[in-house]
């Protein structure tokens, strides 16, 4: 570990970079204990990942993104807060579109909130953005105190996402059968294509541009961002993880010739053995209003349920502004489980906020 930058606000913590490749076993032990406690506090209704799984995840090197990790340590050298900063890896495709942005996430243990730890971590973020030439930070919040803190520092909420959940037992299977029949009706003149477990790499390469077009057309409110895209390197890394821990990827398509006009994909993995994760559901603009979204979604639910009748829960996330998809989910019996806001701010507003916090110098330490 090495000193990250000067700390801000009341001096209850020192910030240090956490290098997972070089951390000692004692540093790993403290970090894992902190992450375990934070997970229990921030997501009390979710199963906790094992320390081995968390360690594996932190040690993973993503093909397209680099994550820099900062820990806030108390006077005893124990982690009480953290900041993760993810940036696009230099030299990867379309790097210039991603260059201004940094995704930041983290938090502070409840026992140390409102004591200046978060401001200290923001000092590390500002220093990182200045060093890396980043102009816009994006931070997600789902807890009330997280929303309040981001508003207090001058961040603007640019997008809101709603995680909806339903149970397989609560689905109206007769209605779903009608939706599937209508969406896949021969009158549409469309061809169905379904992949179970994995999509062959050669076919995936052909599909990614079309899927990226549909993804990029999804509403994201006023969020400033690079174009959204599916990339082969990320898929291959994800499939390798599925192979390691166990799981499946499902893809249901409707095509007009070679054009993808409707898509629904989902996954499950053995880290969360009770649930299916609904991913992208989208329809090309000129094919909307014909029941295709309902059709591919119904086909997906039936497919996953037939292969894994032991699954009980379905989780999906939608933009708050995506009224048509939210309406479909309500008809299926989905209810709001969690709302997440995406906030953005630049270095000027961050610097202005930190200027109101007393700056405390720190000695460098290894």
XYZ file of N, CA and C in Angstrom, residues 104 246 344:
9
model
N -17.064 5.748 -10.200
C -16.601 5.648 -8.820
C -17.672 5.000 -7.958
N -19.997 -21.960 -12.519
C -21.235 -22.627 -12.902
C -22.326 -21.626 -13.217
N -23.656 12.533 -11.475
C -22.427 12.933 -12.131
C -21.958 14.303 -11.627
